Amino acid sequence: MAIAVEEIIDLRSDTVTRPDAGMRKAMAEAEVGDDVYQEDPTVKELEKRAAKLLDKEAALFFPSGTMANQAAVLTHTTPGEEVILGADSHIFYYEVAGLAKLSGVQARILPDEEGCPEPEDIREAIRGDNIHFPVTGLLCLENTHNRSGGLPVAKNRLRACCEVAREKGIPVHLDGARIFNASLALDVPPAELVKDCDSIMFCLSKGLGAPMGSLLTGSKDFIERARKNRKLLGGGLRQVGVIAAAGLVALENREELQKDHQLAVKLAEIIRDFPDEDLGLANQATNFVMLEYTGSKGAGWLEQKLAEVGVLCNKLHDSKLRLLTHRDLEEKHIDQFAERLDNIFSRGGE
Ligand code: TLP
């Protein structure tokens, strides 16, 4: 029996959010200038706002989170150094080996299934003074942690990791693509959460709904050096105030991420209570829901079946699907998800 798919329910990522009417209006009315000459007033305003929000000296606008992360690594390190980071971190796992290709550094990966490496593992990984060893140049952390299922990393845990690095004079970069989700989930102001990190990247184009853009924040000196590296990476932009204007609106959406977290709880309950014994909830945190499917046909089969009934999600590995909530979804979409999932299994999963 074919199901009429009235509306696609896109749970692949919070990156699928589209700019709303208010954002588009702000974009149309934005004052602009040439940002390579640092003459775009809207970009400047956004950078000022971002720095203030995280209590850092300065900020720099980037087209994407990946470019901002890579520019941060490039700015903190010297080729031939070693960077310590989680085996499941976005910078290591999803950034096309940029560490090696762009910065010429070696990755020293540590277990981070729970969202963050152990401070003791970091301590052991930091290189000592030995003629055979590379120099440890940087520690990278991530909050919320994508591949562990959107886990928010507690303030004290971040602090403990940063302290180990600081003792050895090693800078810390935080991939805070979803730092405002972490802040809401932990009920800790964002500036306090990132206090011990030297540089922080956060994204406007995920749950906050902007069409593109990320900010890198840190000291004035660091940001000036990062500006040159952004140019090197091809990220020197011109009249980009039209995009920064959307970013300023996006920053006002921070509290609304709470709605995404609530929808994720509802989605998780549906999955947890689902009567098929092969299907269950692996975990839920912030706006992430991880569905576990242990049936013999595999999670790829379920991903395909869901797509056929208009539910899009991403397979994370053999038995897990990743479903993210975001601002373009409402409660009715979660109800529709439940109906469509029911339909797949009541048809015997054929
Ligand atoms: N994450 C995307 C994909 O790249 C996997 C997603 O759909 O979750 N850091 C973290 C923690 C991220 O989750 C992402 C995007 C980035 C950096 C990169 O941001 P963009 O996509 O702007 O380059």
PDB file of N, CA and C and ligand atoms in Angstrom, residues 13 15 64-66 69 90 94-95 142 146 175 177-178 201 203 205-206 322, ligand 1:
ATOM      1  N   SER A  13      19.339  16.764   9.618  1.00  0.00           N
ATOM      2  CA  SER A  13      20.228  17.669  10.365  1.00  0.00           C
ATOM      3  C   SER A  13      19.485  18.958  10.668  1.00  0.00           C
ATOM      4  N   THR A  15      20.931  21.598   9.985  1.00  0.00           N
ATOM      5  CA  THR A  15      21.460  22.465   8.918  1.00  0.00           C
ATOM      6  C   THR A  15      20.417  22.693   7.821  1.00  0.00           C
ATOM      7  N   SER A  64      31.580  29.034   6.779  1.00  0.00           N
ATOM      8  CA  SER A  64      31.130  27.745   7.327  1.00  0.00           C
ATOM      9  C   SER A  64      31.901  27.383   8.594  1.00  0.00           C
ATOM     10  N   GLY A  65      31.342  26.425   9.320  1.00  0.00           N
ATOM     11  CA  GLY A  65      31.993  25.935  10.531  1.00  0.00           C
ATOM     12  C   GLY A  65      33.286  25.210  10.197  1.00  0.00           C
ATOM     13  N   THR A  66      33.269  24.459   9.116  1.00  0.00           N
ATOM     14  CA  THR A  66      34.468  23.718   8.714  1.00  0.00           C
ATOM     15  C   THR A  66      35.614  24.687   8.431  1.00  0.00           C
ATOM     16  N   ASN A  69      36.838  26.184  11.765  1.00  0.00           N
ATOM     17  CA  ASN A  69      37.645  25.217  12.530  1.00  0.00           C
ATOM     18  C   ASN A  69      39.039  25.078  11.919  1.00  0.00           C
ATOM     19  N   HIS A  90      34.222  16.220  15.133  1.00  0.00           N
ATOM     20  CA  HIS A  90      33.921  16.663  13.769  1.00  0.00           C
ATOM     21  C   HIS A  90      35.201  17.030  13.041  1.00  0.00           C
ATOM     22  N   TYR A  94      34.992  14.541  10.138  1.00  0.00           N
ATOM     23  CA  TYR A  94      34.169  15.033   9.029  1.00  0.00           C
ATOM     24  C   TYR A  94      34.780  16.208   8.249  1.00  0.00           C
ATOM     25  N   GLU A  95      36.064  16.505   8.459  1.00  0.00           N
ATOM     26  CA  GLU A  95      36.575  17.702   7.788  1.00  0.00           C
ATOM     27  C   GLU A  95      37.648  17.366   6.756  1.00  0.00           C
ATOM     28  N   GLU A 142      34.876  19.584  21.651  1.00  0.00           N
ATOM     29  CA  GLU A 142      33.628  19.835  20.904  1.00  0.00           C
ATOM     30  C   GLU A 142      32.428  19.848  21.858  1.00  0.00           C
ATOM     31  N   ASN A 146      28.775  16.044  18.383  1.00  0.00           N
ATOM     32  CA  ASN A 146      27.897  15.545  17.321  1.00  0.00           C
ATOM     33  C   ASN A 146      27.780  14.017  17.311  1.00  0.00           C
ATOM     34  N   ASP A 175      35.262  23.419  19.193  1.00  0.00           N
ATOM     35  CA  ASP A 175      34.264  23.380  18.126  1.00  0.00           C
ATOM     36  C   ASP A 175      32.907  23.458  18.826  1.00  0.00           C
ATOM     37  N   ALA A 177      30.021  24.362  17.465  1.00  0.00           N
ATOM     38  CA  ALA A 177      29.010  24.537  16.404  1.00  0.00           C
ATOM     39  C   ALA A 177      27.622  24.727  17.023  1.00  0.00           C
ATOM     40  N   ARG A 178      27.339  23.920  18.079  1.00  0.00           N
ATOM     41  CA  ARG A 178      26.023  23.995  18.746  1.00  0.00           C
ATOM     42  C   ARG A 178      26.195  24.404  20.214  1.00  0.00           C
ATOM     43  N   MET A 201      34.579  28.234  17.923  1.00  0.00           N
ATOM     44  CA  MET A 201      33.793  28.389  16.698  1.00  0.00           C
ATOM     45  C   MET A 201      32.348  28.065  17.034  1.00  0.00           C
ATOM     46  N   CYS A 203      28.223  28.029  15.080  1.00  0.00           N
ATOM     47  CA  CYS A 203      27.514  28.119  13.791  1.00  0.00           C
ATOM     48  C   CYS A 203      26.188  28.854  13.923  1.00  0.00           C
ATOM     49  N   SER A 205      24.167  28.585  11.170  1.00  0.00           N
ATOM     50  CA  SER A 205      23.402  27.935  10.106  1.00  0.00           C
ATOM     51  C   SER A 205      22.816  26.586  10.516  1.00  0.00           C
ATOM     52  N   LYS A 206      22.855  26.282  11.810  1.00  0.00           N
ATOM     53  CA  LYS A 206      22.255  25.022  12.259  1.00  0.00           C
ATOM     54  C   LYS A 206      20.910  25.358  12.912  1.00  0.00           C
ATOM     55  N   ARG A 322      20.412   8.671  12.920  1.00  0.00           N
ATOM     56  CA  ARG A 322      20.478   9.955  13.617  1.00  0.00           C
ATOM     57  C   ARG A 322      19.303  10.817  13.166  1.00  0.00           C
TER      58      ARG A 322
HETATM   59  N1  TLP B   1      27.832  19.035  11.020  1.00  0.00           N
HETATM   60  C1  TLP B   1      26.999  18.502   9.967  1.00  0.00           C
HETATM   61  C2  TLP B   1      27.777  17.502   9.106  1.00  0.00           C
HETATM   62  O1  TLP B   1      28.990  18.055   8.731  1.00  0.00           O
HETATM   63  C3  TLP B   1      28.052  16.199   9.761  1.00  0.00           C
HETATM   64  C4  TLP B   1      25.755  17.885  10.603  1.00  0.00           C
HETATM   65  O2  TLP B   1      24.789  17.669   9.835  1.00  0.00           O
HETATM   66  O3  TLP B   1      25.733  17.634  11.810  1.00  0.00           O
HETATM   67  N2  TLP B   1      31.306  21.092  13.910  1.00  0.00           N
HETATM   68  C5  TLP B   1      30.255  20.329  14.216  1.00  0.00           C
HETATM   69  C6  TLP B   1      30.147  19.765  15.589  1.00  0.00           C
HETATM   70  C7  TLP B   1      29.270  20.074  13.263  1.00  0.00           C
HETATM   71  O4  TLP B   1      28.246  19.289  13.594  1.00  0.00           O
HETATM   72  C8  TLP B   1      29.399  20.642  11.977  1.00  0.00           C
HETATM   73  C9  TLP B   1      28.393  20.324  10.904  1.00  0.00           C
HETATM   74  C10 TLP B   1      30.505  21.447  11.701  1.00  0.00           C
HETATM   75  C11 TLP B   1      31.457  21.649  12.691  1.00  0.00           C
HETATM   76  C12 TLP B   1      30.759  22.050  10.341  1.00  0.00           C
HETATM   77  O5  TLP B   1      29.892  23.073  10.036  1.00  0.00           O
HETATM   78  P1  TLP B   1      29.626  23.467   8.500  1.00  0.00           P
HETATM   79  O6  TLP B   1      28.632  22.484   7.988  1.00  0.00           O
HETATM   80  O7  TLP B   1      29.092  24.860   8.589  1.00  0.00           O
HETATM   81  O8  TLP B   1      30.920  23.412   7.778  1.00  0.00           O
END
